[in-house]
Amino acid sequence: PPPHRPRPTQSQTRNTAHQTPRLCTCAPTAQTTCRVPPSPSALSPKDTKMVVKRKEREEDEEMDEAPEVDQEEETTPLPAGGTKYEPVALPEKRKDAAVARPEVEKEPDSYFLEPIVKVPPAKNPRPPPKGAWVQTTEEILGPDSQHSYVQKWKTMTELEQSGKVVFKVVTNDGTRTNLVHLLGLKNVFVKQLPNMPKVYVARLVFDRKHESVALLNRNSTTKELQVMGGCCYRPFPTQKFGEIAFLAISHVQQVQGFGTRLMAQTKERAKALGLTHLLTCADNAAVPYFKKQGFSKRITLANELWQGYIKDYEGVTLMECKLHAKVDYLNVPLMLKAQKMCLAEKMKEVSSSHIVFPGIDVKSKKGIRIEEIPGLKEIGITNLRGLGTRGGSATIAERDPAAQKALHSHLQSVLTQIKQHQSAGPFLEPVDTQATGAVDYYEVIKNPIDLRTIQERLDLGWYYVTREIFLADLKRMVANAYQYNGKGHFVT
């Protein structure tokens, strides 16, 4: 929590006295009410009122002495990598802007990461014209919490800092603790890699030339460290490479980011040993994982450095990962954030992608002609009457009242027949996620449509200027049903 709470305004302090009182349980009678926590000892109604008044005076005095804190400048830092959860920073509105800049709604659980290095702003960004505004880099990139890899990285970082998860380099030095951890690693490798002989796994794991990065989970009851997975490898310091023999995670902990974090810890350990490359022989099932972790089938390490040092197996693929000394593999999301911000700042100098225009207020104008859309003529589109139609033929109805009335009457007749169909029930109203149980409907369906919305658009009188636009909404309604429910569902 932040060290200080923001000081409420005078009106806020005064309003707290008019909050709805709650029943006080500190007095023996049920008629006394108060708005402060009850005393542990039972008091008479008279004494209770005195305690309430005294505590109210103390609260007012403490409120007056509380230091003022700017709530907008407070940030809650994430302990690892200087990460912070920051609010969206918006630039000041241009004085010559003809349209007010809309407020950006921030999701309650969204957060932004601090880049691993400070990114300088664009030197000569393109200025916005009158009536437009500029998006900040954070607005262009959006919150980092929307990315699954950031969510997993944040979770793993918090688990490490809390001590619930520990990564430890384990070697066969004869100590009891390391032997127990090596035995746990051997059991995980044998269970998760059934094609490997148990004797072969045990021989490599307990080999003194090999070492392992063990993934340990702290038991909440006994506080003991238990093996969840690990990576066993043999370093070759003179040749500047290491060979990964086994890497596995317990099936209970998979698909949670532990595998990526384990590989990052292994890479940092290899860098500490002075290694520049990691090699491994991956079977067909492991190739996608190693590709995701930066391994490639293209071997760049000189043959004389590794041939004869590692074993060649049949039915496997030799893969290589080159280690970069300047890359912090434990904080890759922070590095990616810096790279994306650099690219966004550079784009401001060569493009107008950061400039936002207010858009067209179609409802107040009750529809506009295609040729009236700003910018179409400026970019060289001349065949405006055939825009968006097959073969360039003009299918837009004439805008005289008689033609529009005839089209509206025809579309209303079609829509009425559709709504009266015996299977139209699920499509009559927008999907109620709570009533239907389809809680994720609007996460899956990005452009929802229903018959009531189509009727509202038809009642506007200017929305459906062609049959094609009306038919497109109907087709989208059917396509949404297929996408969410599947072909075998009773609705579709």
mmCIF file of N, CA and C in Angstrom, residues 26-28 39-44:
data_model
loop_
_atom_site.group_PDB
_atom_site.id
_atom_site.type_symbol
_atom_site.label_atom_id
_atom_site.label_comp_id
_atom_site.label_asym_id
_atom_site.label_seq_id
_atom_site.Cartn_x
_atom_site.Cartn_y
_atom_site.Cartn_z
ATOM 1 N N CYS A 26 -21.491 -2.727 20.337
ATOM 2 C CA CYS A 26 -20.716 -2.584 21.560
ATOM 3 C C CYS A 26 -21.598 -2.353 22.771
ATOM 4 N N ALA A 27 -22.822 -1.907 22.573
ATOM 5 C CA ALA A 27 -23.704 -1.638 23.692
ATOM 6 C C ALA A 27 -24.655 -2.803 23.893
ATOM 7 N N PRO A 28 -25.165 -2.997 25.112
ATOM 8 C CA PRO A 28 -26.077 -4.121 25.355
ATOM 9 C C PRO A 28 -27.425 -3.929 24.703
ATOM 10 N N SER A 39 -15.995 -0.755 20.689
ATOM 11 C CA SER A 39 -14.976 -1.103 21.663
ATOM 12 C C SER A 39 -15.130 -2.554 22.045
ATOM 13 N N PRO A 40 -14.043 -3.266 22.371
ATOM 14 C CA PRO A 40 -14.172 -4.671 22.734
ATOM 15 C C PRO A 40 -14.933 -4.868 24.035
ATOM 16 N N SER A 41 -14.914 -3.871 24.907
ATOM 17 C CA SER A 41 -15.645 -4.008 26.166
ATOM 18 C C SER A 41 -17.052 -3.479 26.007
ATOM 19 N N ALA A 42 -17.983 -4.051 26.733
ATOM 20 C CA ALA A 42 -19.379 -3.621 26.663
ATOM 21 C C ALA A 42 -19.546 -2.311 27.401
ATOM 22 N N LEU A 43 -20.219 -1.334 26.783
ATOM 23 C CA LEU A 43 -20.426 -0.016 27.358
ATOM 24 C C LEU A 43 -21.911 0.281 27.410
ATOM 25 N N SER A 44 -22.248 1.206 28.304
ATOM 26 C CA SER A 44 -23.628 1.667 28.374
ATOM 27 C C SER A 44 -23.897 2.610 27.216
#
